[in-house]
């Protein structure tokens, strides 16, 4: 059955089709009849630039064909993910293969890895995602349907608060499992041969470089307005021309990495969903965690996930007081898991792991610098416009079709241009213009959380000598 391309296309027959397919995995005789349903957006305007996320709640009769008296009413709470209607974002997603990766993670990869760790480690290192319901990916169709785990009590930690020590420790425990299980699996099954879409690609860094450049320009504007950080300003200004080269050397040159495995790629606060419970004494404890949003997953250096989490989702105080403990906890879980599965990693004691983490610290700083600006700024929320509404009415449908085709052609041209080295200056100027409102917000100082977190990250990087590396 043809899949809808947006929430507006969801129909009763399609819902019955996907739910019947889902239930038939457990009992081939199952038939699902939808009784009622509600559809509403899962995100606020500006929260998601690369997808349309929908909450789909369904009440249905589930029974066996030819046995009406055996049917029972059941409720399904689902998240439906479509590609964004913005042509530029859609073209970028397709160019990088983000949509294929996420569907593969839910439909095949996690199941395969969990079966492997269950066999080789007795199920000690499970990888937890929302349950996969249905998915389809072709040249013209894309939809991913998964369990809505919010109704089960899972929630994300507020991004403006960041993670405390206990939540960060649980997060690195889970990412250590992913790294260890995928590493062990690859030793006997060749992960990339089975799942080639996760092959490392420079496409991510190619688009990330101008974002780094523009975010760095915002930092310089911000620090100049303070008039007390001229030494840092000079270091950042000297490093602007060499930054793309240094970033690429650390990110793209996989021959320099100690070893590789499956990485999440977007491992930060808003992609971690925790479930809490209360003890008899009334104390709230973390019961479980599920990881979401796997579009940027790829075969890469595992320390990048740790950099991403620490620099985007924790405070300077937490990193200063607990970073060492968090890293040791990660390393312990990783070593225990790989040993348990019969694939110990040679020359990877804690000191060697820490040396690799420090070698790539520039990447961690740059990731944090960009994501803090993009996620904590109010201006950043306004950058993701839903597009013009002048052609949304039924009477304008013919016009809309023409406009959409023009937008799609233009998007293909722009994205193609973005990945050409000769276009780097144009891309830098364009993205700088898009992100400049964030720089203005930093100067105005009205967003204390944004200003505080970014300034802490800059000061920490300077204290550790990371900014000196930029200016060399």
Short mmCIF file of C-alpha atoms in Angstrom, two decimals:
data_model
loop_
_atom_site.label_atom_id
_atom_site.label_comp_id
_atom_site.label_asym_id
_atom_site.label_seq_id
_atom_site.Cartn_x
_atom_site.Cartn_y
_atom_site.Cartn_z
CA UNK A 1 0.00 0.00 0.00
CA UNK A 2 1.25 3.49 -0.85
CA UNK A 3 2.41 5.38 2.22
CA UNK A 4 1.30 8.93 3.01
CA UNK A 5 3.93 11.64 2.65
CA UNK A 6 2.66 13.74 5.55
CA UNK A 7 0.12 13.74 8.37
CA UNK A 8 -2.54 15.02 5.98
CA UNK A 9 -2.38 11.75 4.04
CA UNK A 10 -2.98 9.37 6.96
CA UNK A 11 -6.05 7.24 6.25
CA UNK A 12 -7.96 4.49 8.01
CA UNK A 13 -7.00 1.83 5.40
CA UNK A 14 -3.31 2.71 5.78
CA UNK A 15 -3.49 2.51 9.58
CA UNK A 16 -5.23 -0.87 9.38
CA UNK A 17 -2.60 -2.05 6.90
CA UNK A 18 0.44 -1.17 9.02
CA UNK A 19 -1.10 -2.43 12.27
CA UNK A 20 -2.18 -5.70 10.67
CA UNK A 21 1.37 -6.17 9.37
CA UNK A 22 2.72 -5.47 12.85
CA UNK A 23 0.35 -7.86 14.62
CA UNK A 24 0.82 -10.57 12.00
CA UNK A 25 4.46 -10.88 13.04
CA UNK A 26 3.09 -12.45 16.22
CA UNK A 27 0.09 -14.24 14.71
CA UNK A 28 -0.34 -14.41 10.90
CA UNK A 29 -4.11 -14.73 11.24
CA UNK A 30 -4.51 -11.30 12.86
CA UNK A 31 -6.73 -8.60 11.41
CA UNK A 32 -6.94 -5.03 12.76
CA UNK A 33 -9.95 -2.74 12.39
CA UNK A 34 -9.49 0.91 13.36
CA UNK A 35 -12.33 2.30 15.49
CA UNK A 36 -11.06 5.84 16.05
CA UNK A 37 -7.86 7.84 15.91
CA UNK A 38 -6.33 11.25 16.61
CA UNK A 39 -3.46 12.96 14.82
CA UNK A 40 -1.44 15.86 16.19
CA UNK A 41 2.04 17.29 15.88
CA UNK A 42 4.69 15.88 18.20
CA UNK A 43 6.86 19.00 18.10
CA UNK A 44 6.50 22.73 18.50
CA UNK A 45 7.28 25.07 15.58
CA UNK A 46 11.04 25.30 15.07
CA UNK A 47 11.90 22.19 17.08
CA UNK A 48 12.48 19.82 14.16
CA UNK A 49 14.05 20.90 10.89
CA UNK A 50 14.54 17.47 9.31
CA UNK A 51 11.23 15.67 9.84
CA UNK A 52 7.53 15.94 10.44
CA UNK A 53 6.85 14.11 13.70
CA UNK A 54 3.27 13.08 14.42
CA UNK A 55 1.53 11.65 17.47
CA UNK A 56 -0.93 9.03 16.24
CA UNK A 57 -3.26 7.51 18.84
CA UNK A 58 -5.47 4.67 17.59
CA UNK A 59 -8.24 2.58 19.11
CA UNK A 60 -8.80 -0.66 17.20
CA UNK A 61 -10.29 -4.12 17.30
CA UNK A 62 -7.65 -6.83 17.02
CA UNK A 63 -8.75 -10.35 16.23
CA UNK A 64 -8.27 -13.39 14.06
CA UNK A 65 -9.83 -13.60 10.62
CA UNK A 66 -13.07 -15.57 10.76
CA UNK A 67 -13.25 -15.43 14.56
CA UNK A 68 -15.09 -12.22 15.41
CA UNK A 69 -15.94 -13.31 18.94
CA UNK A 70 -12.24 -13.56 19.75
CA UNK A 71 -11.46 -9.92 18.94
CA UNK A 72 -10.36 -7.45 21.59
CA UNK A 73 -10.08 -3.70 21.72
CA UNK A 74 -6.56 -2.31 21.85
CA UNK A 75 -5.03 1.16 21.93
CA UNK A 76 -1.88 2.06 19.98
CA UNK A 77 0.20 5.13 20.87
CA UNK A 78 2.54 5.81 17.97
CA UNK A 79 5.10 8.26 16.65
CA UNK A 80 5.03 8.67 12.87
CA UNK A 81 8.02 10.24 11.18
CA UNK A 82 7.82 11.71 7.66
CA UNK A 83 10.46 13.61 5.76
CA UNK A 84 10.13 17.35 6.17
CA UNK A 85 8.19 19.20 3.49
CA UNK A 86 11.06 21.67 3.14
CA UNK A 87 12.80 20.70 -0.15
CA UNK A 88 16.26 21.88 0.94
CA UNK A 89 16.25 19.84 4.16
CA UNK A 90 14.80 16.82 2.35
CA UNK A 91 17.49 16.95 -0.32
CA UNK A 92 20.22 17.19 2.31
CA UNK A 93 18.75 14.23 4.22
CA UNK A 94 18.64 12.12 1.07
CA UNK A 95 22.16 13.15 0.04
CA UNK A 96 23.53 12.01 3.42
CA UNK A 97 21.26 8.96 3.66
CA UNK A 98 19.97 9.98 7.09
CA UNK A 99 16.48 8.58 6.52
CA UNK A 100 17.74 5.16 5.40
CA UNK A 101 20.03 4.86 8.41
CA UNK A 102 17.31 5.56 10.93
CA UNK A 103 14.88 3.11 9.36
CA UNK A 104 17.59 0.44 9.26
CA UNK A 105 18.42 1.03 12.91
CA UNK A 106 14.84 0.46 14.03
CA UNK A 107 13.90 -2.32 11.62
CA UNK A 108 17.09 -4.41 11.43
CA UNK A 109 20.28 -3.26 13.12
CA UNK A 110 19.21 -3.13 16.76
CA UNK A 111 17.43 -6.47 16.50
CA UNK A 112 20.56 -8.03 14.96
CA UNK A 113 22.90 -6.57 17.57
CA UNK A 114 20.63 -7.51 20.45
CA UNK A 115 20.44 -11.10 19.24
CA UNK A 116 24.23 -11.14 19.03
CA UNK A 117 24.79 -9.84 22.56
CA UNK A 118 22.10 -12.17 23.92
CA UNK A 119 23.98 -15.12 22.42
CA UNK A 120 27.50 -14.03 23.35
CA UNK A 121 26.93 -12.09 26.58
CA UNK A 122 23.76 -13.58 28.01
CA UNK A 123 21.76 -10.44 27.32
CA UNK A 124 23.83 -8.29 29.71
CA UNK A 125 24.23 -5.40 27.26
CA UNK A 126 20.82 -4.70 25.67
CA UNK A 127 20.41 -1.78 23.27
CA UNK A 128 17.15 0.00 24.02
CA UNK A 129 15.09 1.85 21.40
CA UNK A 130 11.36 2.49 21.07
CA UNK A 131 9.66 -0.51 19.49
CA UNK A 132 9.58 -0.55 15.68
CA UNK A 133 6.05 -0.78 14.22
CA UNK A 134 6.36 -0.13 10.49
CA UNK A 135 8.61 1.53 7.95
CA UNK A 136 9.03 2.09 4.24
CA UNK A 137 11.78 3.76 2.24
CA UNK A 138 11.80 4.08 -1.55
CA UNK A 139 12.78 6.85 -3.95
CA UNK A 140 9.33 8.41 -3.57
CA UNK A 141 8.09 7.18 -0.19
CA UNK A 142 9.37 7.41 3.35
CA UNK A 143 7.68 6.76 6.66
CA UNK A 144 8.83 5.39 10.00
CA UNK A 145 6.32 4.33 12.67
CA UNK A 146 7.47 3.54 16.19
CA UNK A 147 6.12 3.22 19.69
CA UNK A 148 5.39 6.49 21.53
CA UNK A 149 7.28 5.81 24.73
CA UNK A 150 6.13 9.01 26.41
CA UNK A 151 2.90 7.27 27.35
CA UNK A 152 5.05 4.69 29.18
CA UNK A 153 6.62 7.40 31.31
CA UNK A 154 9.76 8.13 29.30
CA UNK A 155 10.78 11.77 28.94
CA UNK A 156 13.73 13.87 27.89
CA UNK A 157 15.60 15.98 30.37
CA UNK A 158 15.01 19.73 29.73
CA UNK A 159 17.75 20.85 27.36
CA UNK A 160 18.25 24.15 29.16
CA UNK A 161 19.09 22.29 32.38
CA UNK A 162 21.49 19.76 30.92
CA UNK A 163 22.32 16.40 32.45
CA UNK A 164 23.35 15.88 36.04
CA UNK A 165 25.99 13.32 37.01
CA UNK A 166 23.64 10.33 37.43
CA UNK A 167 21.85 10.92 34.13
CA UNK A 168 25.16 11.41 32.28
CA UNK A 169 26.53 8.21 33.81
CA UNK A 170 23.52 6.20 32.65
CA UNK A 171 23.84 7.72 29.18
CA UNK A 172 27.50 6.72 28.75
CA UNK A 173 26.67 3.25 30.04
CA UNK A 174 24.24 2.83 27.15
CA UNK A 175 26.53 4.29 24.50
CA UNK A 176 29.36 2.03 25.72
CA UNK A 177 27.05 -0.93 25.06
CA UNK A 178 26.38 0.24 21.49
CA UNK A 179 30.07 0.71 20.81
CA UNK A 180 31.08 -2.60 22.37
CA UNK A 181 28.35 -4.76 20.84
CA UNK A 182 28.81 -3.32 17.34
CA UNK A 183 32.60 -3.71 17.60
CA UNK A 184 32.28 -7.34 18.73
CA UNK A 185 29.64 -8.11 16.09
CA UNK A 186 31.88 -6.74 13.33
CA UNK A 187 34.71 -9.11 14.21
CA UNK A 188 32.70 -12.13 13.06
CA UNK A 189 29.92 -10.70 10.87
CA UNK A 190 31.44 -7.68 9.02
CA UNK A 191 28.94 -4.99 10.00
CA UNK A 192 29.45 -2.73 6.97
CA UNK A 193 29.10 -5.57 4.51
CA UNK A 194 25.68 -6.34 5.98
CA UNK A 195 24.67 -2.70 6.52
CA UNK A 196 26.63 -0.61 3.95
CA UNK A 197 24.55 2.54 4.48
CA UNK A 198 26.47 3.15 7.74
CA UNK A 199 29.79 3.44 5.93
CA UNK A 200 31.62 6.57 7.05
CA UNK A 201 31.00 9.51 4.75
CA UNK A 202 32.61 12.93 4.61
CA UNK A 203 29.22 14.38 3.64
CA UNK A 204 28.46 15.18 7.28
CA UNK A 205 31.69 17.09 7.85
CA UNK A 206 31.41 18.82 4.47
CA UNK A 207 28.18 20.45 5.55
CA UNK A 208 29.31 20.89 9.15
CA UNK A 209 32.41 22.93 8.29
CA UNK A 210 30.61 26.14 7.22
CA UNK A 211 28.32 25.81 10.25
CA UNK A 212 31.43 25.72 12.45
CA UNK A 213 32.83 28.76 10.67
CA UNK A 214 29.61 30.76 11.14
CA UNK A 215 29.23 29.66 14.78
CA UNK A 216 32.81 30.70 15.41
CA UNK A 217 32.04 34.13 13.96
CA UNK A 218 29.17 34.43 16.46
CA UNK A 219 31.55 33.54 19.31
CA UNK A 220 33.99 36.24 18.21
CA UNK A 221 31.19 38.83 18.05
CA UNK A 222 29.98 37.72 21.47
CA UNK A 223 33.41 37.88 23.13
CA UNK A 224 34.20 41.27 21.57
CA UNK A 225 31.04 42.67 23.16
CA UNK A 226 32.34 41.59 26.58
CA UNK A 227 35.59 43.56 26.11
CA UNK A 228 37.40 41.37 28.66
CA UNK A 229 38.31 38.38 26.52
CA UNK A 230 40.54 39.93 23.87
CA UNK A 231 43.14 37.17 24.18
CA UNK A 232 40.51 34.56 23.30
CA UNK A 233 39.20 36.74 20.48
CA UNK A 234 42.65 36.88 18.93
CA UNK A 235 43.05 33.10 19.16
CA UNK A 236 39.68 32.48 17.54
CA UNK A 237 40.29 35.02 14.77
CA UNK A 238 43.66 33.49 13.95
CA UNK A 239 42.11 30.04 13.85
CA UNK A 240 39.23 30.82 11.50
CA UNK A 241 41.20 30.19 8.32
CA UNK A 242 42.80 26.93 9.50
CA UNK A 243 39.73 25.56 11.27
CA UNK A 244 38.24 23.58 8.33
CA UNK A 245 41.57 21.83 7.73
CA UNK A 246 42.10 20.94 11.39
CA UNK A 247 38.53 19.77 11.82
CA UNK A 248 38.74 17.56 8.70
CA UNK A 249 42.06 16.09 9.83
CA UNK A 250 40.49 14.92 13.08
CA UNK A 251 37.06 13.92 11.77
CA UNK A 252 37.66 12.54 8.27
CA UNK A 253 41.02 10.78 8.58
CA UNK A 254 39.86 7.40 9.86
CA UNK A 255 43.34 5.93 9.45
CA UNK A 256 44.37 7.86 12.57
CA UNK A 257 41.60 6.48 14.80
CA UNK A 258 42.51 3.63 17.13
CA UNK A 259 39.45 1.59 16.22
CA UNK A 260 35.97 2.08 14.76
CA UNK A 261 32.44 0.97 15.63
CA UNK A 262 28.82 2.04 15.22
CA UNK A 263 28.29 5.50 16.69
CA UNK A 264 25.08 7.39 17.37
CA UNK A 265 26.35 10.67 15.92
CA UNK A 266 23.79 12.92 17.63
CA UNK A 267 24.27 11.77 21.20
CA UNK A 268 22.95 14.63 23.32
CA UNK A 269 20.34 15.52 25.90
CA UNK A 270 17.26 15.70 23.66
CA UNK A 271 17.88 12.25 22.15
CA UNK A 272 17.92 10.51 25.54
CA UNK A 273 14.58 9.46 27.01
CA UNK A 274 14.66 8.45 30.68
CA UNK A 275 12.06 6.66 32.75
CA UNK A 276 12.08 7.32 36.48
CA UNK A 277 10.53 5.57 39.46
CA UNK A 278 10.30 6.37 43.16
CA UNK A 279 11.85 4.33 45.95
CA UNK A 280 9.98 3.54 49.15
CA UNK A 281 11.67 6.56 50.69
CA UNK A 282 10.29 8.82 47.96
CA UNK A 283 13.62 9.27 46.17
CA UNK A 284 13.41 9.43 42.37
CA UNK A 285 15.74 7.02 40.57
CA UNK A 286 16.45 6.31 36.89
CA UNK A 287 14.66 3.13 35.93
CA UNK A 288 15.66 2.88 32.26
CA UNK A 289 16.79 4.80 29.19
CA UNK A 290 15.99 4.60 25.50
CA UNK A 291 17.98 6.28 22.72
CA UNK A 292 16.17 8.00 19.83
CA UNK A 293 16.97 9.89 16.60
CA UNK A 294 19.46 7.70 14.73
CA UNK A 295 19.73 9.59 11.45
CA UNK A 296 23.43 10.47 11.82
CA UNK A 297 24.56 7.03 13.01
CA UNK A 298 27.65 5.80 11.18
CA UNK A 299 30.81 3.71 11.49
CA UNK A 300 33.18 6.10 13.22
CA UNK A 301 35.46 6.85 16.17
CA UNK A 302 33.52 6.08 19.40
CA UNK A 303 35.07 8.93 21.39
CA UNK A 304 33.15 11.42 19.24
CA UNK A 305 29.88 10.34 20.90
CA UNK A 306 31.42 11.08 24.30
CA UNK A 307 32.68 14.49 23.21
CA UNK A 308 29.25 15.30 21.84
CA UNK A 309 27.45 14.40 25.05
CA UNK A 310 29.81 16.15 27.45
CA UNK A 311 30.22 19.35 25.45
CA UNK A 312 26.57 19.81 24.48
CA UNK A 313 24.62 18.44 27.44
CA UNK A 314 26.56 19.03 30.66
CA UNK A 315 27.67 22.06 32.61
CA UNK A 316 31.26 23.15 33.08
CA UNK A 317 30.91 22.40 36.79
CA UNK A 318 29.88 18.81 36.09
CA UNK A 319 32.74 18.30 33.62
CA UNK A 320 35.22 19.77 36.06
CA UNK A 321 34.05 17.59 38.97
CA UNK A 322 32.93 14.38 37.27
CA UNK A 323 34.34 14.07 33.72
CA UNK A 324 37.07 11.69 34.84
CA UNK A 325 34.58 9.45 36.63
CA UNK A 326 32.20 9.46 33.68
CA UNK A 327 34.97 8.52 31.24
CA UNK A 328 36.24 5.75 33.53
CA UNK A 329 32.71 4.38 33.82
CA UNK A 330 32.38 4.32 30.02
CA UNK A 331 35.74 2.61 29.61
CA UNK A 332 34.94 -0.02 32.25
CA UNK A 333 31.63 -0.96 30.59
CA UNK A 334 33.22 -1.08 27.13
CA UNK A 335 36.11 -3.29 28.21
CA UNK A 336 33.89 -5.63 30.24
CA UNK A 337 31.46 -6.01 27.33
CA UNK A 338 34.04 -6.64 24.60
CA UNK A 339 35.85 -9.14 26.82
CA UNK A 340 32.59 -10.90 27.65
CA UNK A 341 31.77 -11.26 23.95
CA UNK A 342 35.20 -12.68 23.19
CA UNK A 343 36.58 -9.68 21.31
CA UNK A 344 38.96 -7.83 23.66
CA UNK A 345 40.46 -4.62 22.29
CA UNK A 346 44.25 -4.64 22.39
CA UNK A 347 46.22 -1.58 23.49
CA UNK A 348 43.15 0.14 24.89
CA UNK A 349 43.70 0.61 28.61
CA UNK A 350 42.26 3.69 30.26
CA UNK A 351 45.37 5.81 29.66
CA UNK A 352 45.34 4.98 25.94
CA UNK A 353 41.60 5.68 25.72
CA UNK A 354 42.05 9.00 27.53
CA UNK A 355 44.89 9.97 25.18
CA UNK A 356 42.60 9.40 22.18
CA UNK A 357 39.86 11.42 23.86
CA UNK A 358 42.25 14.33 24.41
CA UNK A 359 43.70 14.07 20.89
CA UNK A 360 40.25 14.72 19.45
CA UNK A 361 39.17 17.36 21.97
CA UNK A 362 39.00 20.04 19.28
CA UNK A 363 36.13 18.16 17.62
CA UNK A 364 34.30 18.04 20.95
CA UNK A 365 34.68 21.77 21.46
CA UNK A 366 33.41 22.56 17.95
CA UNK A 367 30.41 20.26 18.31
CA UNK A 368 29.50 21.89 21.60
CA UNK A 369 29.99 25.39 20.24
CA UNK A 370 27.62 24.77 17.33
CA UNK A 371 24.93 22.79 19.11
CA UNK A 372 24.69 25.09 22.13
CA UNK A 373 24.02 28.02 19.82
CA UNK A 374 21.54 26.11 17.67
CA UNK A 375 19.52 24.53 20.48
CA UNK A 376 19.56 27.03 23.34
CA UNK A 377 19.01 30.24 21.39
CA UNK A 378 15.57 31.65 20.81
CA UNK A 379 16.76 33.00 17.47
CA UNK A 380 17.69 29.45 16.47
CA UNK A 381 14.11 28.33 16.94
CA UNK A 382 12.97 30.95 14.43
CA UNK A 383 15.48 29.89 11.76
CA UNK A 384 13.43 26.81 10.89
CA UNK A 385 10.50 28.37 9.06
CA UNK A 386 7.69 26.16 7.90
CA UNK A 387 7.72 27.86 4.52
CA UNK A 388 5.33 30.16 2.80
CA UNK A 389 1.63 29.69 3.52
CA UNK A 390 0.46 31.47 0.42
CA UNK A 391 -0.01 28.23 -1.50
CA UNK A 392 -1.51 26.00 1.18
CA UNK A 393 -5.16 26.44 0.30
CA UNK A 394 -7.03 23.96 -1.90
CA UNK A 395 -7.73 26.65 -4.48
CA UNK A 396 -3.99 27.20 -4.88
CA UNK A 397 -3.11 23.53 -5.37
CA UNK A 398 -1.96 23.87 -9.02
CA UNK A 399 0.24 26.80 -8.04
CA UNK A 400 1.63 24.85 -5.11
CA UNK A 401 2.60 21.93 -7.34
CA UNK A 402 4.60 24.24 -9.61
CA UNK A 403 6.21 26.06 -6.68
CA UNK A 404 7.18 22.77 -5.01
CA UNK A 405 8.81 21.51 -8.19
CA UNK A 406 10.82 24.72 -8.53
CA UNK A 407 11.85 24.50 -4.86
CA UNK A 408 12.92 20.88 -5.29
CA UNK A 409 15.08 21.66 -8.33
CA UNK A 410 16.62 24.61 -6.52
CA UNK A 411 17.26 22.47 -3.43
CA UNK A 412 19.09 19.83 -5.47
CA UNK A 413 21.28 22.51 -7.00
CA UNK A 414 22.08 24.12 -3.61
CA UNK A 415 22.87 20.83 -1.86
CA UNK A 416 25.03 19.70 -4.76
CA UNK A 417 26.87 23.03 -4.54
CA UNK A 418 27.30 22.68 -0.78
CA UNK A 419 29.46 19.57 -1.13
CA UNK A 420 31.87 21.06 -3.66
CA UNK A 421 35.13 22.39 -2.15
CA UNK A 422 35.10 25.25 -4.63
CA UNK A 423 31.85 26.51 -3.09
CA UNK A 424 33.09 26.69 0.50
CA UNK A 425 33.27 30.49 0.60
CA UNK A 426 29.71 30.86 -0.72
CA UNK A 427 28.41 28.34 1.81
CA UNK A 428 30.24 30.06 4.66
CA UNK A 429 28.76 33.43 3.76
CA UNK A 430 25.27 31.99 3.36
CA UNK A 431 25.25 30.08 6.63
CA UNK A 432 26.81 32.98 8.48
CA UNK A 433 23.92 35.15 7.35
CA UNK A 434 21.39 32.54 8.50
CA UNK A 435 23.03 32.14 11.92
CA UNK A 436 23.83 35.81 12.53
CA UNK A 437 20.62 36.39 14.59
CA UNK A 438 22.08 34.01 17.18
CA UNK A 439 25.17 36.19 17.37
CA UNK A 440 22.97 39.23 17.96
CA UNK A 441 21.12 37.38 20.71
CA UNK A 442 24.44 36.57 22.37
CA UNK A 443 25.45 40.22 22.31
CA UNK A 444 22.12 41.36 23.75
CA UNK A 445 22.61 38.99 26.69
CA UNK A 446 18.93 38.33 27.30
CA UNK A 447 19.35 34.54 27.17
CA UNK A 448 21.36 33.81 30.32
CA UNK A 449 21.42 30.04 29.81
CA UNK A 450 22.77 30.34 26.25
CA UNK A 451 25.37 32.95 27.18
CA UNK A 452 26.47 31.12 30.31
CA UNK A 453 26.85 27.70 28.70
CA UNK A 454 28.70 29.06 25.65
CA UNK A 455 31.04 31.24 27.69
CA UNK A 456 31.82 28.33 30.02
CA UNK A 457 32.66 26.14 27.01
CA UNK A 458 34.94 28.81 25.54
CA UNK A 459 36.73 29.41 28.82
CA UNK A 460 37.17 25.69 29.40
CA UNK A 461 38.57 25.20 25.90
CA UNK A 462 41.00 28.07 26.42
CA UNK A 463 42.07 26.70 29.81
CA UNK A 464 42.80 23.28 28.27
CA UNK A 465 44.76 24.77 25.38
CA UNK A 466 42.22 23.85 22.69
CA UNK A 467 42.08 27.42 21.40
CA UNK A 468 45.86 27.46 21.15
CA UNK A 469 45.57 24.54 18.74
CA UNK A 470 43.15 26.62 16.67
CA UNK A 471 45.63 29.43 16.26
CA UNK A 472 48.68 27.35 15.37
#
